[in-house]
Amino acid sequence: MTFNVAQKDATFKIAVPFPFMGTPVERAPENLQEHLVVLREFGGSLRFSRNETVFQEGDRAQNIYRIVSGTIRLCRHTPDGRRHIAEFALPGDLFGVFGDAEQAFTAEAVTNVTLIAYPRAQFDRHSERDPRFRANILRHLSTTLMTAQLHTFILSCQSAKERLASFILRLADRTGAMETRRLDLTMGRQDIADHLGLTIETICRAVTALKNDKLITVPSTHQLVLRNVEALCELADGSATA
Amino acid sequence: MTFNVAQKDATFKIAVPFPFMGTPVERAPENLQEHLVVLREFGGSLRFSRNETVFQEGDRAQNIYRIVSGTIRLCRHTPDGRRHIAEFALPGDLFGVFGDAEQAFTAEAVTNVTLIAYPRAQFDRHSERDPRFRANILRHLSTTLMTAQLHTFILSCQSAKERLASFILRLADRTGAMETRRLDLTMGRQDIADHLGLTIETICRAVTALKNDKLITVPSTHQLVLRNVEALCELADGSATA
DNA sequence: CGGGTGATTGATTGTCGTCAAGCTTGGTGG
DNA sequence: CCACCAAGCTTGACGACAATCAATCACCCG
């Protein structure tokens, strides 16, 4: 059983688990993550443990990384000790710059992580040859840009509670926790604070507030249960029902 | 007098004013803005007056726009009336999405503006053919992404005065006011506020504060003179000399 | 010259940051 | 198995910065 894919695409086919039957099915790669399997022979596996640095801002960008397991934070440290976390990268995500020669962020392991590193040179060469690969790079960059711009909106318009609601929903969405309603917070409170432009104390108070409002429950420090997704969404989109 | 450009690049050569002699010089297009002249025959000129809407968030993205004169704001309006300005586009800048079918932002004229609209179809076709055009698109997207990420940093870490200093410096840099030390603020205080995640009153107070600190003078509402660029930079980079 | 829009300043409130003190949790070793 | 410890989380008290509300001012345009 296969999807309808033109023959010339055969070299780009990949195997993915078929949700209902548990058997692999061939189809064309839809996004850059999937498409990267064409470079799998060049990819080297790497491991980092909690709080180790993968690369630093300003390092030469030699690889594109794909996360197999664990969580990475992409951050910047200011001269006076402030820290800003631009993004968390989760399993399946790619990170490392595409256009430039230098890394824009420092990448640190939030948990123990396993990565695959794809050499930039292979990456660039393959993208010269394959227009569909290029299209996927473009799409990936666009998506990343949209995400960053959404984040600027959150930071410029939302209150502490609203920011936390936005964060929780996005994380739930990315990890598939929308189904199970149960969300693992692999990062600590300080990490969340530095991502949302708040302090750790404010994060704690916002968590407590959402708990008191019965929007979530907090079985343990690193687990949340979503009790009222609709109300969380209202908070997050700014639907004025404060 | 020409730069050393290979013959096969001839079709992509463009004329730019040579800074010292005032005569045009031919060279290869370095960025997407310059490179767009290859599509000039398809570009239609448009005019909008102050506060008119060029397109809205969610509209089908039919064109890429290039600003000839004036200022555009790229913004979002929330259900409850808040507004976020993601970016100001200045003469020479491009705006409109590249990857997607729908506009991510509403584009409104801050001043009277003249634009050139390039049809997306032409754009995509040309990028299929010309690898250097593609490279420029990629570079352009990367730059835009970097800018957005810098903005998230400003919004999550900086105080009102620091944000204003960052804004002034970036605007000065983009408009060439670093030379003349004289900066035109084409946008109003409310626009600046919505870009920096502050209120109009806070912007006013921050302007007054910078004036009192003798970092700037304010000849008129829409003009600034930079008196101490170094101190402004220290404020903007967070060099802890508060 | 008058009206209106946008900018500025002042007074007050509220949200979040700071400082400080407990509390939980998980890991270690006796 | 429990005691201990440390890291990180939580809560409280207080203060600072920016938001809000309100009044006045400056400037542009007709």
CSV table of N, CA, C and O in Angstrom, one decimal, chain A residues 112-204:
chain,number,residue,atom,x,y,z
A,112,ASN,N,19.4,15.3,28.9
A,112,ASN,CA,20.3,14.5,28.1
A,112,ASN,C,19.7,14.4,26.7
A,112,ASN,O,18.5,14.3,26.6
A,113,VAL,N,20.6,14.6,25.7
A,113,VAL,CA,20.0,14.6,24.3
A,113,VAL,C,20.8,13.7,23.4
A,113,VAL,O,22.0,13.5,23.6
A,114,THR,N,20.2,13.2,22.4
A,114,THR,CA,20.9,12.6,21.2
A,114,THR,C,20.6,13.4,20.0
A,114,THR,O,19.4,13.7,19.7
A,115,LEU,N,21.6,13.7,19.2
A,115,LEU,CA,21.4,14.5,18.0
A,115,LEU,C,22.0,13.7,16.8
A,115,LEU,O,22.9,12.9,17.0
A,116,ILE,N,21.6,14.2,15.6
A,116,ILE,CA,22.3,13.8,14.4
A,116,ILE,C,22.8,15.1,13.8
A,116,ILE,O,22.1,16.0,13.7
A,117,ALA,N,24.1,15.1,13.5
A,117,ALA,CA,24.7,16.2,12.9
A,117,ALA,C,24.9,16.0,11.4
A,117,ALA,O,25.6,15.0,11.0
A,118,TYR,N,24.4,16.9,10.5
A,118,TYR,CA,24.5,16.8,9.1
A,118,TYR,C,25.5,17.9,8.7
A,118,TYR,O,25.3,19.0,8.9
A,119,PRO,N,26.6,17.5,8.0
A,119,PRO,CA,27.6,18.5,7.6
A,119,PRO,C,26.9,19.5,6.6
A,119,PRO,O,26.2,19.2,5.7
A,120,ARG,N,27.2,20.8,6.9
A,120,ARG,CA,26.6,21.9,6.1
A,120,ARG,C,27.0,21.7,4.6
A,120,ARG,O,26.2,22.0,3.7
A,121,ALA,N,28.2,21.3,4.4
A,121,ALA,CA,28.7,21.1,3.0
A,121,ALA,C,27.8,20.2,2.2
A,121,ALA,O,27.4,20.5,1.1
A,122,GLN,N,27.5,19.0,2.8
A,122,GLN,CA,26.6,18.1,2.1
A,122,GLN,C,25.2,18.7,1.9
A,122,GLN,O,24.6,18.5,0.9
A,123,PHE,N,24.8,19.4,2.9
A,123,PHE,CA,23.5,20.0,2.9
A,123,PHE,C,23.4,21.0,1.7
A,123,PHE,O,22.5,20.9,0.9
A,124,ASP,N,24.4,21.8,1.6
A,124,ASP,CA,24.4,22.8,0.5
A,124,ASP,C,24.5,22.2,-0.8
A,124,ASP,O,23.8,22.6,-1.8
A,125,ARG,N,25.3,21.1,-0.9
A,125,ARG,CA,25.5,20.5,-2.2
A,125,ARG,C,24.2,19.8,-2.6
A,125,ARG,O,23.7,20.0,-3.8
A,126,HIS,N,23.5,19.2,-1.7
A,126,HIS,CA,22.3,18.5,-2.1
A,126,HIS,C,21.2,19.5,-2.4
A,126,HIS,O,20.4,19.3,-3.3
A,127,SER,N,21.2,20.6,-1.8
A,127,SER,CA,20.2,21.6,-2.1
A,127,SER,C,20.4,22.2,-3.4
A,127,SER,O,19.4,22.7,-4.1
A,128,GLU,N,21.6,22.3,-3.9
A,128,GLU,CA,21.9,22.7,-5.3
A,128,GLU,C,21.2,21.8,-6.3
A,128,GLU,O,20.7,22.3,-7.3
A,129,ARG,N,21.2,20.5,-6.0
A,129,ARG,CA,20.7,19.6,-7.0
A,129,ARG,C,19.2,19.3,-7.0
A,129,ARG,O,18.7,19.1,-8.0
A,130,ASP,N,18.7,19.4,-5.8
A,130,ASP,CA,17.3,18.9,-5.6
A,130,ASP,C,16.3,20.1,-5.3
A,130,ASP,O,16.3,20.6,-4.2
A,131,PRO,N,15.5,20.4,-6.3
A,131,PRO,CA,14.6,21.6,-6.1
A,131,PRO,C,13.6,21.3,-5.0
A,131,PRO,O,13.2,22.3,-4.4
A,132,ARG,N,13.3,20.1,-4.8
A,132,ARG,CA,12.3,19.8,-3.7
A,132,ARG,C,12.9,20.0,-2.3
A,132,ARG,O,12.3,20.4,-1.4
A,133,PHE,N,14.2,19.6,-2.3
A,133,PHE,CA,14.9,19.9,-1.0
A,133,PHE,C,15.0,21.4,-0.7
A,133,PHE,O,14.7,21.8,0.4
A,134,ARG,N,15.2,22.1,-1.8
A,134,ARG,CA,15.3,23.6,-1.6
A,134,ARG,C,13.9,24.1,-1.2
A,134,ARG,O,13.9,25.0,-0.3
A,135,ALA,N,12.9,23.6,-1.8
A,135,ALA,CA,11.5,24.1,-1.4
A,135,ALA,C,11.3,23.8,0.1
A,135,ALA,O,10.7,24.6,0.8
A,136,ASN,N,11.8,22.6,0.5
A,136,ASN,CA,11.6,22.3,1.9
A,136,ASN,C,12.4,23.2,2.8
A,136,ASN,O,12.0,23.6,3.9
A,137,ILE,N,13.6,23.6,2.4
A,137,ILE,CA,14.4,24.5,3.2
A,137,ILE,C,13.7,25.8,3.3
A,137,ILE,O,13.6,26.4,4.4
A,138,LEU,N,13.2,26.3,2.2
A,138,LEU,CA,12.4,27.6,2.2
A,138,LEU,C,11.2,27.5,3.1
A,138,LEU,O,11.0,28.4,3.9
A,139,ARG,N,10.5,26.4,3.0
A,139,ARG,CA,9.3,26.2,3.9
A,139,ARG,C,9.7,26.2,5.4
A,139,ARG,O,9.1,26.8,6.2
A,140,HIS,N,10.8,25.5,5.6
A,140,HIS,CA,11.3,25.4,7.0
A,140,HIS,C,11.7,26.8,7.5
A,140,HIS,O,11.3,27.2,8.7
A,141,LEU,N,12.4,27.6,6.7
A,141,LEU,CA,12.8,28.9,7.1
A,141,LEU,C,11.6,29.8,7.4
A,141,LEU,O,11.5,30.5,8.4
A,142,SER,N,10.6,29.7,6.5
A,142,SER,CA,9.4,30.5,6.6
A,142,SER,C,8.7,30.2,7.9
A,142,SER,O,8.2,31.1,8.6
A,143,THR,N,8.6,28.9,8.2
A,143,THR,CA,7.9,28.5,9.4
A,143,THR,C,8.6,29.0,10.7
A,143,THR,O,8.0,29.5,11.6
A,144,THR,N,9.9,28.9,10.6
A,144,THR,CA,10.7,29.4,11.7
A,144,THR,C,10.5,30.9,11.9
A,144,THR,O,10.4,31.4,13.1
A,145,LEU,N,10.5,31.6,10.8
A,145,LEU,CA,10.2,33.0,10.9
A,145,LEU,C,8.9,33.3,11.5
A,145,LEU,O,8.7,34.2,12.3
A,146,MET,N,7.9,32.6,11.0
A,146,MET,CA,6.5,32.8,11.6
A,146,MET,C,6.5,32.6,13.1
A,146,MET,O,5.9,33.4,13.8
A,147,THR,N,7.2,31.6,13.5
A,147,THR,CA,7.2,31.2,14.9
A,147,THR,C,7.9,32.4,15.7
A,147,THR,O,7.4,32.8,16.8
A,148,ALA,N,9.0,32.9,15.2
A,148,ALA,CA,9.7,34.0,15.8
A,148,ALA,C,8.8,35.2,15.9
A,148,ALA,O,8.8,35.9,16.9
A,149,GLN,N,8.0,35.5,14.8
A,149,GLN,CA,7.2,36.6,14.8
A,149,GLN,C,6.0,36.5,15.8
A,149,GLN,O,5.6,37.4,16.4
A,150,LEU,N,5.5,35.3,15.9
A,150,LEU,CA,4.5,35.0,16.9
A,150,LEU,C,5.0,35.3,18.3
A,150,LEU,O,4.3,35.8,19.1
A,151,HIS,N,6.2,34.9,18.5
A,151,HIS,CA,6.9,35.1,19.8
A,151,HIS,C,7.0,36.6,20.1
A,151,HIS,O,6.8,37.0,21.2
A,152,THR,N,7.4,37.4,19.1
A,152,THR,CA,7.5,38.8,19.4
A,152,THR,C,6.1,39.4,19.8
A,152,THR,O,6.0,40.3,20.6
A,153,PHE,N,5.0,38.8,19.2
A,153,PHE,CA,3.7,39.3,19.6
A,153,PHE,C,3.4,38.9,21.0
A,153,PHE,O,3.0,39.8,21.8
A,154,ILE,N,3.7,37.7,21.4
A,154,ILE,CA,3.5,37.3,22.8
A,154,ILE,C,4.2,38.2,23.7
A,154,ILE,O,3.7,38.6,24.7
A,155,LEU,N,5.5,38.5,23.4
A,155,LEU,CA,6.3,39.3,24.3
A,155,LEU,C,5.9,40.7,24.4
A,155,LEU,O,6.0,41.4,25.4
A,156,SER,N,5.3,41.2,23.3
A,156,SER,CA,5.0,42.6,23.3
A,156,SER,C,3.6,42.9,23.8
A,156,SER,O,3.3,44.0,24.3
A,157,CYS,N,2.7,42.0,23.7
A,157,CYS,CA,1.3,42.3,24.1
A,157,CYS,C,0.7,41.5,25.3
A,157,CYS,O,-0.3,41.9,25.8
A,158,GLN,N,1.4,40.4,25.7
A,158,GLN,CA,0.7,39.6,26.7
A,158,GLN,C,1.2,39.7,28.1
A,158,GLN,O,2.3,40.0,28.4
A,159,SER,N,0.2,39.5,29.0
A,159,SER,CA,0.6,39.5,30.5
A,159,SER,C,1.2,38.1,30.8
A,159,SER,O,1.3,37.2,30.0
A,160,ALA,N,1.7,38.0,32.1
A,160,ALA,CA,2.4,36.8,32.5
A,160,ALA,C,1.5,35.6,32.3
A,160,ALA,O,2.0,34.6,31.8
A,161,LYS,N,0.3,35.7,32.7
A,161,LYS,CA,-0.6,34.5,32.7
A,161,LYS,C,-0.9,34.1,31.2
A,161,LYS,O,-0.9,33.0,30.8
A,162,GLU,N,-1.1,35.2,30.4
A,162,GLU,CA,-1.3,34.9,28.9
A,162,GLU,C,-0.1,34.3,28.3
A,162,GLU,O,-0.2,33.4,27.5
A,163,ARG,N,1.1,34.8,28.6
A,163,ARG,CA,2.3,34.2,28.1
A,163,ARG,C,2.4,32.7,28.4
A,163,ARG,O,2.7,31.9,27.6
A,164,LEU,N,2.2,32.4,29.7
A,164,LEU,CA,2.3,31.0,30.1
A,164,LEU,C,1.3,30.2,29.4
A,164,LEU,O,1.6,29.1,28.9
A,165,ALA,N,0.1,30.7,29.3
A,165,ALA,CA,-1.0,29.9,28.5
A,165,ALA,C,-0.5,29.6,27.1
A,165,ALA,O,-0.6,28.5,26.6
A,166,SER,N,0.0,30.7,26.4
A,166,SER,CA,0.5,30.5,25.1
A,166,SER,C,1.6,29.4,25.0
A,166,SER,O,1.6,28.6,24.1
A,167,PHE,N,2.5,29.5,25.9
A,167,PHE,CA,3.6,28.6,26.0
A,167,PHE,C,3.2,27.2,26.2
A,167,PHE,O,3.6,26.3,25.4
A,168,ILE,N,2.3,27.0,27.1
A,168,ILE,CA,1.8,25.6,27.4
A,168,ILE,C,1.1,25.1,26.2
A,168,ILE,O,1.3,23.9,25.8
A,169,LEU,N,0.3,25.9,25.5
A,169,LEU,CA,-0.5,25.4,24.4
A,169,LEU,C,0.4,25.0,23.2
A,169,LEU,O,0.2,24.0,22.6
A,170,ARG,N,1.4,25.8,23.0
A,170,ARG,CA,2.3,25.5,21.9
A,170,ARG,C,3.1,24.3,22.2
A,170,ARG,O,3.3,23.4,21.3
A,171,LEU,N,3.6,24.2,23.4
A,171,LEU,CA,4.3,23.0,23.8
A,171,LEU,C,3.4,21.7,23.7
A,171,LEU,O,3.8,20.7,23.1
A,172,ALA,N,2.2,21.8,24.1
A,172,ALA,CA,1.3,20.7,24.0
A,172,ALA,C,1.0,20.3,22.6
A,172,ALA,O,1.0,19.1,22.2
A,173,ASP,N,0.9,21.3,21.7
A,173,ASP,CA,0.7,21.1,20.3
A,173,ASP,C,1.9,20.4,19.7
A,173,ASP,O,1.7,19.5,18.9
A,174,ARG,N,3.1,20.8,20.1
A,174,ARG,CA,4.3,20.2,19.5
A,174,ARG,C,4.6,18.8,19.9
A,174,ARG,O,5.2,18.0,19.2
A,175,THR,N,4.2,18.5,21.2
A,175,THR,CA,4.5,17.2,21.7
A,175,THR,C,3.4,16.2,21.6
A,175,THR,O,3.5,15.1,22.1
A,176,GLY,N,2.3,16.7,21.0
A,176,GLY,CA,1.1,15.8,20.9
A,176,GLY,C,0.3,15.6,22.2
A,176,GLY,O,-0.5,14.7,22.3
A,177,ALA,N,0.5,16.5,23.1
A,177,ALA,CA,-0.2,16.4,24.4
A,177,ALA,C,-1.6,17.0,24.3
A,177,ALA,O,-2.4,16.9,25.3
A,178,MET,N,-2.0,17.5,23.1
A,178,MET,CA,-3.4,17.9,23.0
A,178,MET,C,-4.3,16.7,23.1
A,178,MET,O,-5.5,16.9,23.5
A,179,GLU,N,-3.8,15.6,22.6
A,179,GLU,CA,-4.6,14.4,22.7
A,179,GLU,C,-4.7,13.9,24.1
A,179,GLU,O,-5.8,13.7,24.6
A,180,THR,N,-3.6,13.7,24.7
A,180,THR,CA,-3.6,13.0,26.1
A,180,THR,C,-3.9,14.0,27.2
A,180,THR,O,-4.2,13.6,28.3
A,181,ARG,N,-3.8,15.3,26.9
A,181,ARG,CA,-4.1,16.3,27.9
A,181,ARG,C,-3.0,16.3,29.0
A,181,ARG,O,-3.1,17.1,29.9
A,182,ARG,N,-2.0,15.5,28.8
A,182,ARG,CA,-0.9,15.4,29.8
A,182,ARG,C,0.4,15.9,29.2
A,182,ARG,O,0.8,15.4,28.1
A,183,LEU,N,1.0,16.9,29.8
A,183,LEU,CA,2.2,17.6,29.2
A,183,LEU,C,3.4,17.4,30.1
A,183,LEU,O,3.4,17.8,31.3
A,184,ASP,N,4.5,17.0,29.5
A,184,ASP,CA,5.8,16.9,30.2
A,184,ASP,C,6.5,18.2,30.0
A,184,ASP,O,6.8,18.7,28.8
A,185,LEU,N,6.9,18.9,31.1
A,185,LEU,CA,7.7,20.1,31.0
A,185,LEU,C,9.2,19.7,31.2
A,185,LEU,O,9.6,19.5,32.3
A,186,THR,N,9.9,19.4,30.1
A,186,THR,CA,11.3,18.9,30.2
A,186,THR,C,12.2,20.0,30.7
A,186,THR,O,13.3,19.7,31.2
A,187,MET,N,11.8,21.3,30.5
A,187,MET,CA,12.7,22.4,30.9
A,187,MET,C,12.3,22.9,32.3
A,187,MET,O,11.1,22.7,32.8
A,188,GLY,N,13.2,23.5,33.0
A,188,GLY,CA,12.9,24.1,34.3
A,188,GLY,C,12.2,25.4,34.3
A,188,GLY,O,12.0,26.0,33.2
A,189,ARG,N,11.8,25.9,35.4
A,189,ARG,CA,11.1,27.1,35.5
A,189,ARG,C,11.9,28.3,35.1
A,189,ARG,O,11.4,29.2,34.4
A,190,GLN,N,13.2,28.3,35.4
A,190,GLN,CA,14.1,29.4,35.0
A,190,GLN,C,14.1,29.4,33.4
A,190,GLN,O,14.2,30.5,32.9
A,191,ASP,N,14.2,28.3,32.8
A,191,ASP,CA,14.2,28.2,31.3
A,191,ASP,C,12.9,28.9,30.8
A,191,ASP,O,13.0,29.6,29.8
A,192,ILE,N,11.8,28.5,31.3
A,192,ILE,CA,10.5,29.0,30.9
A,192,ILE,C,10.5,30.5,31.0
A,192,ILE,O,10.1,31.3,30.1
A,193,ALA,N,11.0,31.0,32.2
A,193,ALA,CA,11.1,32.4,32.5
A,193,ALA,C,11.9,33.2,31.4
A,193,ALA,O,11.5,34.2,30.9
A,194,ASP,N,13.1,32.6,31.1
A,194,ASP,CA,14.0,33.3,30.2
A,194,ASP,C,13.4,33.2,28.8
A,194,ASP,O,13.8,34.0,27.9
A,195,HIS,N,12.6,32.3,28.5
A,195,HIS,CA,11.9,32.2,27.2
A,195,HIS,C,10.8,33.3,27.1
A,195,HIS,O,10.6,33.8,26.0
A,196,LEU,N,10.1,33.5,28.2
A,196,LEU,CA,8.9,34.3,28.1
A,196,LEU,C,9.2,35.8,28.6
A,196,LEU,O,8.2,36.6,28.7
A,197,GLY,N,10.4,36.1,28.9
A,197,GLY,CA,10.7,37.4,29.3
A,197,GLY,C,10.2,37.8,30.7
A,197,GLY,O,9.8,38.9,30.9
A,198,LEU,N,10.2,36.8,31.6
A,198,LEU,CA,9.7,37.0,32.9
A,198,LEU,C,10.7,36.4,33.9
A,198,LEU,O,11.7,35.9,33.5
A,199,THR,N,10.4,36.5,35.2
A,199,THR,CA,11.3,35.9,36.2
A,199,THR,C,10.7,34.6,36.7
A,199,THR,O,9.5,34.3,36.5
A,200,ILE,N,11.6,33.8,37.3
A,200,ILE,CA,11.1,32.5,37.8
A,200,ILE,C,10.0,32.6,38.8
A,200,ILE,O,9.1,31.8,38.8
A,201,GLU,N,10.0,33.6,39.6
A,201,GLU,CA,9.0,33.8,40.6
A,201,GLU,C,7.6,34.1,39.9
A,201,GLU,O,6.6,33.5,40.3
A,202,THR,N,7.7,34.9,38.9
A,202,THR,CA,6.4,35.2,38.2
A,202,THR,C,5.9,34.0,37.5
A,202,THR,O,4.7,33.8,37.4
A,203,ILE,N,6.8,33.1,36.9
A,203,ILE,CA,6.3,31.9,36.3
A,203,ILE,C,5.6,31.0,37.4
A,203,ILE,O,4.5,30.5,37.2
A,204,CYS,N,6.2,30.9,38.6
A,204,CYS,CA,5.6,30.1,39.6
A,204,CYS,C,4.2,30.6,39.9
A,204,CYS,O,3.2,29.9,40.1
